[in-house]
JSON list of C-alpha atoms in Angstrom, two decimals:
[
{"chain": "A", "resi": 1, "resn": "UNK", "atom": "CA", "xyz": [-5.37, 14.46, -4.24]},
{"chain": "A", "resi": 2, "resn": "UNK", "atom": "CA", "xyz": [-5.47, 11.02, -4.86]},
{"chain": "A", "resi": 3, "resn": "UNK", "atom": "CA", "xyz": [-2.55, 11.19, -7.29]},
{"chain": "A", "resi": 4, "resn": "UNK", "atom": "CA", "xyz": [-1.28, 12.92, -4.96]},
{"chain": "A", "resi": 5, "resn": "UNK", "atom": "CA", "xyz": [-1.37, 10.65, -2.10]},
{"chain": "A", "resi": 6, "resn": "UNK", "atom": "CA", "xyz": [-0.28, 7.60, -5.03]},
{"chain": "A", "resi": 7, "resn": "UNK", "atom": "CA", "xyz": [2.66, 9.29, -5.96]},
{"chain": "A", "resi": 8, "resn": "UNK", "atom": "CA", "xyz": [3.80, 9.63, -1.82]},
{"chain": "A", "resi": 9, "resn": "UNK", "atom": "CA", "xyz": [3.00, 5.71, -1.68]},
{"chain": "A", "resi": 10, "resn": "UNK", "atom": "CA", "xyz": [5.10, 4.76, -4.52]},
{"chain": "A", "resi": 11, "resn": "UNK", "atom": "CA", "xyz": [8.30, 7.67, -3.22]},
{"chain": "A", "resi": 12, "resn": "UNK", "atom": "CA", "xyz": [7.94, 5.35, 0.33]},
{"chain": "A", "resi": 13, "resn": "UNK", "atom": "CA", "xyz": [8.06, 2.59, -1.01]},
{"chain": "A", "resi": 14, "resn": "UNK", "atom": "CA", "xyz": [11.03, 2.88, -3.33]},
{"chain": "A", "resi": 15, "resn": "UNK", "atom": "CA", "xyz": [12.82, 4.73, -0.30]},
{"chain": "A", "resi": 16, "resn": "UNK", "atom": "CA", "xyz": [12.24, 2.19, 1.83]},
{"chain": "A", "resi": 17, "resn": "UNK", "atom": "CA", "xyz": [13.66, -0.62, -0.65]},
{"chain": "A", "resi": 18, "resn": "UNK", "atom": "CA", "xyz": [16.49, 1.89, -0.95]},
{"chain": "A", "resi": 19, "resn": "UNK", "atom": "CA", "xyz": [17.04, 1.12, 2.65]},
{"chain": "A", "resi": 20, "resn": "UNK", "atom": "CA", "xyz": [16.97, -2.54, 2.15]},
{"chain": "A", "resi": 21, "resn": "UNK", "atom": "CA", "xyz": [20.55, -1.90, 0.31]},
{"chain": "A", "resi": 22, "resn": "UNK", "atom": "CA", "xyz": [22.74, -0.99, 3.47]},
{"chain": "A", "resi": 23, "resn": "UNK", "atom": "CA", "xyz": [24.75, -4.10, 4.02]},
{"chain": "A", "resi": 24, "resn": "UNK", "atom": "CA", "xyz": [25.42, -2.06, 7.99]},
{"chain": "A", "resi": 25, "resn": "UNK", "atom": "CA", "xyz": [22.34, -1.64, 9.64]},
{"chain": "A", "resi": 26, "resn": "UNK", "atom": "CA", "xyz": [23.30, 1.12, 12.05]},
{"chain": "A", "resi": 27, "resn": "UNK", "atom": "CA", "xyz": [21.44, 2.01, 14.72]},
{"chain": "A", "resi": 28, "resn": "UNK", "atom": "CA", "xyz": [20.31, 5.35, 12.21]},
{"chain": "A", "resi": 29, "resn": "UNK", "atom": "CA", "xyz": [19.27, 2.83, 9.47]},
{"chain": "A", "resi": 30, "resn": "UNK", "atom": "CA", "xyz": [17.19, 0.78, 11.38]},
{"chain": "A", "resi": 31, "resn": "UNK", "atom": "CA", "xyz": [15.47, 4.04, 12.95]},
{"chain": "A", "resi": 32, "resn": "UNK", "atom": "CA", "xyz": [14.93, 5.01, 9.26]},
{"chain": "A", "resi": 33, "resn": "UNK", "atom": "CA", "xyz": [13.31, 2.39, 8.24]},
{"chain": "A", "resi": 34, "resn": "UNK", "atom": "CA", "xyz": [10.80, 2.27, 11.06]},
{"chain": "A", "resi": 35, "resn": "UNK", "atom": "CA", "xyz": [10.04, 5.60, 10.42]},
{"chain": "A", "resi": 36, "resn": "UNK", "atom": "CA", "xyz": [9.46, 5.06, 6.75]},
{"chain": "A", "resi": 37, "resn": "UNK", "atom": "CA", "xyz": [7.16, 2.00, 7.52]},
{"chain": "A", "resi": 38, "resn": "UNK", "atom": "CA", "xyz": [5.19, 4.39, 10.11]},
{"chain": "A", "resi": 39, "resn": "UNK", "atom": "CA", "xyz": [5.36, 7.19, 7.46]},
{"chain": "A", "resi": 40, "resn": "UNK", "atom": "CA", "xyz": [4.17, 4.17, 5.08]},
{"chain": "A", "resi": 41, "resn": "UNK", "atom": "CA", "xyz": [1.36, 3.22, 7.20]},
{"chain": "A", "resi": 42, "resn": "UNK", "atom": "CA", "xyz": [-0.55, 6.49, 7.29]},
{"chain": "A", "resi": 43, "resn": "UNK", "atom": "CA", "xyz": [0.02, 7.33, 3.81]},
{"chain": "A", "resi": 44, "resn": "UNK", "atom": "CA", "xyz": [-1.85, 3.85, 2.53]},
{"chain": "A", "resi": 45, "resn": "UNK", "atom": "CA", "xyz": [-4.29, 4.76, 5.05]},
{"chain": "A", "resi": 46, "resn": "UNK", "atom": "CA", "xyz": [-4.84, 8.16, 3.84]},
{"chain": "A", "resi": 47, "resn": "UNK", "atom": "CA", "xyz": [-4.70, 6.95, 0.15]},
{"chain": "A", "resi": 48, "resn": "UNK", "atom": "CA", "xyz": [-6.83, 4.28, 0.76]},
{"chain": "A", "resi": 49, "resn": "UNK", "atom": "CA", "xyz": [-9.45, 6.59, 2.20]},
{"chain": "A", "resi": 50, "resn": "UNK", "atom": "CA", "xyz": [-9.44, 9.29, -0.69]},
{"chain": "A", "resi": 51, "resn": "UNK", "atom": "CA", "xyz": [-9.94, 6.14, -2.86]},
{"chain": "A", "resi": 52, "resn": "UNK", "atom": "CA", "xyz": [-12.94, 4.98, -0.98]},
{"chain": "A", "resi": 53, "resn": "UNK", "atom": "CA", "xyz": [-14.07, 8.63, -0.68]},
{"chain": "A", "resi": 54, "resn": "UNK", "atom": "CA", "xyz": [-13.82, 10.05, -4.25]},
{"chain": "A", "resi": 55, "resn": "UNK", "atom": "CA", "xyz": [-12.64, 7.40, -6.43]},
{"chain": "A", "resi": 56, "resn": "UNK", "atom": "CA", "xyz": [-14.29, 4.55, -8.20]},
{"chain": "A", "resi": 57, "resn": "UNK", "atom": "CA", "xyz": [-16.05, 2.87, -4.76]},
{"chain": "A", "resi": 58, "resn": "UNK", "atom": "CA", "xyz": [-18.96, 5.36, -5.01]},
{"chain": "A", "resi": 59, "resn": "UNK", "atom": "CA", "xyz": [-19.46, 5.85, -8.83]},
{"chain": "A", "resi": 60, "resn": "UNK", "atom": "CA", "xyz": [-22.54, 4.55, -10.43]},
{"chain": "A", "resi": 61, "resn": "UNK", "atom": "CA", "xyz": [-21.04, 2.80, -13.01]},
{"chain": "A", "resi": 62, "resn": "UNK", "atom": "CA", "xyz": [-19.11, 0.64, -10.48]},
{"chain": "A", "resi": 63, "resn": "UNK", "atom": "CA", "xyz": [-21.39, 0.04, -8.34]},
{"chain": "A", "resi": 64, "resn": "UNK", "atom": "CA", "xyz": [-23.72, -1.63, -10.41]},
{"chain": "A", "resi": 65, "resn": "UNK", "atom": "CA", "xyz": [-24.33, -5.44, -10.09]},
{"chain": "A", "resi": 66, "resn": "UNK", "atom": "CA", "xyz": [-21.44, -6.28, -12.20]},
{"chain": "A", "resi": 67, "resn": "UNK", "atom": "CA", "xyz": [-18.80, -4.78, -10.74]},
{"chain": "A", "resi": 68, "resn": "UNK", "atom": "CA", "xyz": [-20.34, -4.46, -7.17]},
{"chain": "A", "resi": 69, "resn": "UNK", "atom": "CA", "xyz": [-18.65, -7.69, -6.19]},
{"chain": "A", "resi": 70, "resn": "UNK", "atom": "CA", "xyz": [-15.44, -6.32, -7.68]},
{"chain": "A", "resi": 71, "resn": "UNK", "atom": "CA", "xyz": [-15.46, -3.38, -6.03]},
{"chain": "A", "resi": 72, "resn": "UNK", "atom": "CA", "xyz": [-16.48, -4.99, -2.85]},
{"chain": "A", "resi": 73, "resn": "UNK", "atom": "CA", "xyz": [-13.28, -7.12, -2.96]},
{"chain": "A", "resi": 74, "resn": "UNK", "atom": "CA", "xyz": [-10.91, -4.38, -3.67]},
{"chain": "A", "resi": 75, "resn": "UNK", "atom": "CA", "xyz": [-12.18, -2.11, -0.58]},
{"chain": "A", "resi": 76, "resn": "UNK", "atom": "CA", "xyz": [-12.07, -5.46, 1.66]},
{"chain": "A", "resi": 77, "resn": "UNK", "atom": "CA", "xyz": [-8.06, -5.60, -0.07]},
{"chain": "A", "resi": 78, "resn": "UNK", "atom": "CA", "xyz": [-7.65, -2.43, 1.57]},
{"chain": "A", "resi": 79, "resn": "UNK", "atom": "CA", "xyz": [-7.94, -3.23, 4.96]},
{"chain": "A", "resi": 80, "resn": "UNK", "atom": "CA", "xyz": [-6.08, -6.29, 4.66]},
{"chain": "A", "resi": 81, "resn": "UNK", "atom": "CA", "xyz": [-3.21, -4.21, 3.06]},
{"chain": "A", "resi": 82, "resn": "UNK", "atom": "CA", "xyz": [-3.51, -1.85, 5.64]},
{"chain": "A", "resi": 83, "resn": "UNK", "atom": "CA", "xyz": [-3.37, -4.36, 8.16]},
{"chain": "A", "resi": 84, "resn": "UNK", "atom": "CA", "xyz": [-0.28, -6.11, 6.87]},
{"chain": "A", "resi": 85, "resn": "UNK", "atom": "CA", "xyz": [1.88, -3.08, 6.10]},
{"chain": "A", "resi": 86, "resn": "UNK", "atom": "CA", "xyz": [0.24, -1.90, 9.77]},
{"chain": "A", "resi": 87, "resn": "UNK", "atom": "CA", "xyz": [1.42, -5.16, 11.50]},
{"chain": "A", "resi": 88, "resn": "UNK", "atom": "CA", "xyz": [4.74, -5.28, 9.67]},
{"chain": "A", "resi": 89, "resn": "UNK", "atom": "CA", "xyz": [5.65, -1.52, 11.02]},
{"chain": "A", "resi": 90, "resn": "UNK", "atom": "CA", "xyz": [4.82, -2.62, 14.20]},
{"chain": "A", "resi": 91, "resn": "UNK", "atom": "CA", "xyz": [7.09, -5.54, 14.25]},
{"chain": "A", "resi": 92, "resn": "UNK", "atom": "CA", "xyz": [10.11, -3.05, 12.99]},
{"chain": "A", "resi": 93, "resn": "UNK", "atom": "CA", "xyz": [9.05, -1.44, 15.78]},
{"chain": "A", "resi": 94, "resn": "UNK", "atom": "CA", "xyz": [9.39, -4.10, 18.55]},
{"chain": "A", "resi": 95, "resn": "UNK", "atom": "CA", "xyz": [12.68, -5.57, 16.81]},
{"chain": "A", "resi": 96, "resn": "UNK", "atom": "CA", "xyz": [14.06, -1.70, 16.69]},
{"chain": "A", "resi": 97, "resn": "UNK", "atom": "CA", "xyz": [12.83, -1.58, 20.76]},
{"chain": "A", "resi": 98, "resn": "UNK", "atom": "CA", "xyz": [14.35, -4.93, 21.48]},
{"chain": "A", "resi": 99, "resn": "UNK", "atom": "CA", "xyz": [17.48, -4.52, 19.34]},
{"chain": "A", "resi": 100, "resn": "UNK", "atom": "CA", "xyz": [16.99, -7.21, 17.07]},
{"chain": "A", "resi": 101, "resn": "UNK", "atom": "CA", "xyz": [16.32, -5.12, 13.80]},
{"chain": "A", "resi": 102, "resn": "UNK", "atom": "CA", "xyz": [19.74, -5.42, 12.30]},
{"chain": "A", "resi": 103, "resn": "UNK", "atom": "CA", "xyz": [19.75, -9.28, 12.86]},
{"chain": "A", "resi": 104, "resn": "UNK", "atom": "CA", "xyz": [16.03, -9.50, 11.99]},
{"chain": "A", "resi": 105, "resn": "UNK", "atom": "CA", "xyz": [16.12, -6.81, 8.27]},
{"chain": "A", "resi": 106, "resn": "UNK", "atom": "CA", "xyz": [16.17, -9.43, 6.22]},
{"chain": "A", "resi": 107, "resn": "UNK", "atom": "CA", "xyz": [13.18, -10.90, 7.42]},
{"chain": "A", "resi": 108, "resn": "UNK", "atom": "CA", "xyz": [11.48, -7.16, 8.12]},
{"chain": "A", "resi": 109, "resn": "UNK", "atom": "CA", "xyz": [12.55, -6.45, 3.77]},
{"chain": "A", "resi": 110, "resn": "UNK", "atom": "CA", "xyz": [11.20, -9.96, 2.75]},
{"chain": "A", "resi": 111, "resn": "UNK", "atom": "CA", "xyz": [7.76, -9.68, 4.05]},
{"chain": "A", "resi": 112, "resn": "UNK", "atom": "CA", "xyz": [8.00, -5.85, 2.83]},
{"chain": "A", "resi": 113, "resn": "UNK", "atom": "CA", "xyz": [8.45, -7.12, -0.70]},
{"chain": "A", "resi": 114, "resn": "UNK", "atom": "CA", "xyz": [5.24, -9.77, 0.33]},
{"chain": "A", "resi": 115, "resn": "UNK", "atom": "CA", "xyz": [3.67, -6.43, 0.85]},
{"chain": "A", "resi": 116, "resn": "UNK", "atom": "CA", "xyz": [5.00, -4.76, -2.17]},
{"chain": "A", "resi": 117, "resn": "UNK", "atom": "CA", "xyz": [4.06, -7.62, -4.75]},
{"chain": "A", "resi": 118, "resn": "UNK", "atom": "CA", "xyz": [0.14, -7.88, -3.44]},
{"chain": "A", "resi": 119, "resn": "UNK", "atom": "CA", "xyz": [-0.32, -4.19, -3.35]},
{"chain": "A", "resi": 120, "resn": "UNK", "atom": "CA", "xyz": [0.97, -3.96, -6.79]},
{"chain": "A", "resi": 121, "resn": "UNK", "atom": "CA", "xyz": [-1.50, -6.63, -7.97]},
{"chain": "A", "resi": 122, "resn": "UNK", "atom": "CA", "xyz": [-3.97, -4.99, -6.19]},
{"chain": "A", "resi": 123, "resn": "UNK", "atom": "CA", "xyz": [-3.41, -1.97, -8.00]},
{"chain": "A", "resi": 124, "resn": "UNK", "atom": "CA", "xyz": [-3.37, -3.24, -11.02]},
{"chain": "A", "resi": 125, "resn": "UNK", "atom": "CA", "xyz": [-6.38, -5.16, -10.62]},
{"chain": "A", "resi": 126, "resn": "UNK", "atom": "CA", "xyz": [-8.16, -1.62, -9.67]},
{"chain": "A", "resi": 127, "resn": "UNK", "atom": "CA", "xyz": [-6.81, -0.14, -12.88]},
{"chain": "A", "resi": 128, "resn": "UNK", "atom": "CA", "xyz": [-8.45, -3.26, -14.97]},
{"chain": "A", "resi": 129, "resn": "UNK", "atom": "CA", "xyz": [-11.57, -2.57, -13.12]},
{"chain": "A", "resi": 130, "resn": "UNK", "atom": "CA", "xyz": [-11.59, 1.31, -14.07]},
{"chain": "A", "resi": 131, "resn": "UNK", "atom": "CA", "xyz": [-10.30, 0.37, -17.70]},
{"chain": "A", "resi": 132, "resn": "UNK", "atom": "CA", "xyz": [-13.15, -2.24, -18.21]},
{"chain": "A", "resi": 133, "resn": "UNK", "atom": "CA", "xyz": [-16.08, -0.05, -16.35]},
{"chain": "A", "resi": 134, "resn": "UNK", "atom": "CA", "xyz": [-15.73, 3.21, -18.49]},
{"chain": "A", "resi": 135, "resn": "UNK", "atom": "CA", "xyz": [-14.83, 1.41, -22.15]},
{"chain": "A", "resi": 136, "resn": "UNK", "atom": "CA", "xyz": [-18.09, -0.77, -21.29]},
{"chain": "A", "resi": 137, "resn": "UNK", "atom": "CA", "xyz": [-20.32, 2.28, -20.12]},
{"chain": "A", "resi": 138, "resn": "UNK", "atom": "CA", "xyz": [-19.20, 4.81, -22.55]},
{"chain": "A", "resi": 139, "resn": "UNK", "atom": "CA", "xyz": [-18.74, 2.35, -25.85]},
{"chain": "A", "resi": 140, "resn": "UNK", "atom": "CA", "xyz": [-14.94, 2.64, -25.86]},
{"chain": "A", "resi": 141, "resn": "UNK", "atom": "CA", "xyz": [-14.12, -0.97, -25.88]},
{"chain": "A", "resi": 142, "resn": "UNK", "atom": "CA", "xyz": [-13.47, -3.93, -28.16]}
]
């Protein structure tokens, strides 16, 4: 499931960049890509949550002392992802309500890709943490 739910992230994602293409932002394009950010929104909270649930946050290896303050980091980087990806649909939102989202896309698309390049580093960093936990507890490593 959370594959699952990683795989949706990454399809939203590259849709909505799709989106950042149209050099018209119609009144249907800019309703798109609100919904995509809304779409976006629960589907990083849902992922988030099946991470937190069954992933690496709860396994005894992590949680030890030396990665505790790892792990503790990466689940605090998931709420502030959340929030910015949260606040950021919101403000598609307002500019959609107001009518401002075609003058305002480029702005909405620059602080996606903001977005885009921390979660990105955040994932990776959460793959390093996996890679280095189960090579140190199970002898794999250098």
């Amino acid at each position: 499931e959370i594959k699952e739910a990683h795989l949706e992230v990454d399809s939203l994602v590259k849709q909505i960049l799709r989106l950042g293409t149209h050099s018209d932002w119609t009144d249907s394009v800019c309703l798109e890509l609100t919904h995509q950010l809304n779409r976006l929104v629960e589907v990083v909270r849902w992922y988030f949550s099946l991470e937190e649930a069954y992933g690496y946050f709860e396994d005894p290896v992590f949680v030890s002392a030396a990665y505790g303050q790892r792990v503790s980091d990466l689940r605090a980087e998931h709420k502030s992802l959340l929030a910015e990806i949260r606040q950021l649909s919101d403000r598609a939102a307002r500019l959609l309500y107001n009518g401002r989202l075609p003058h305002s896309s480029g702005a909405v698309l620059a602080r996606f890709g903001v977005f885009c390049d921390q979660l990105q580093r955040h994932e990776f960093r959460e793959r390093e943490l996996i890679t280095e936990g189960f090579s140190v507890d199970l002898g794999c490593g250098d």
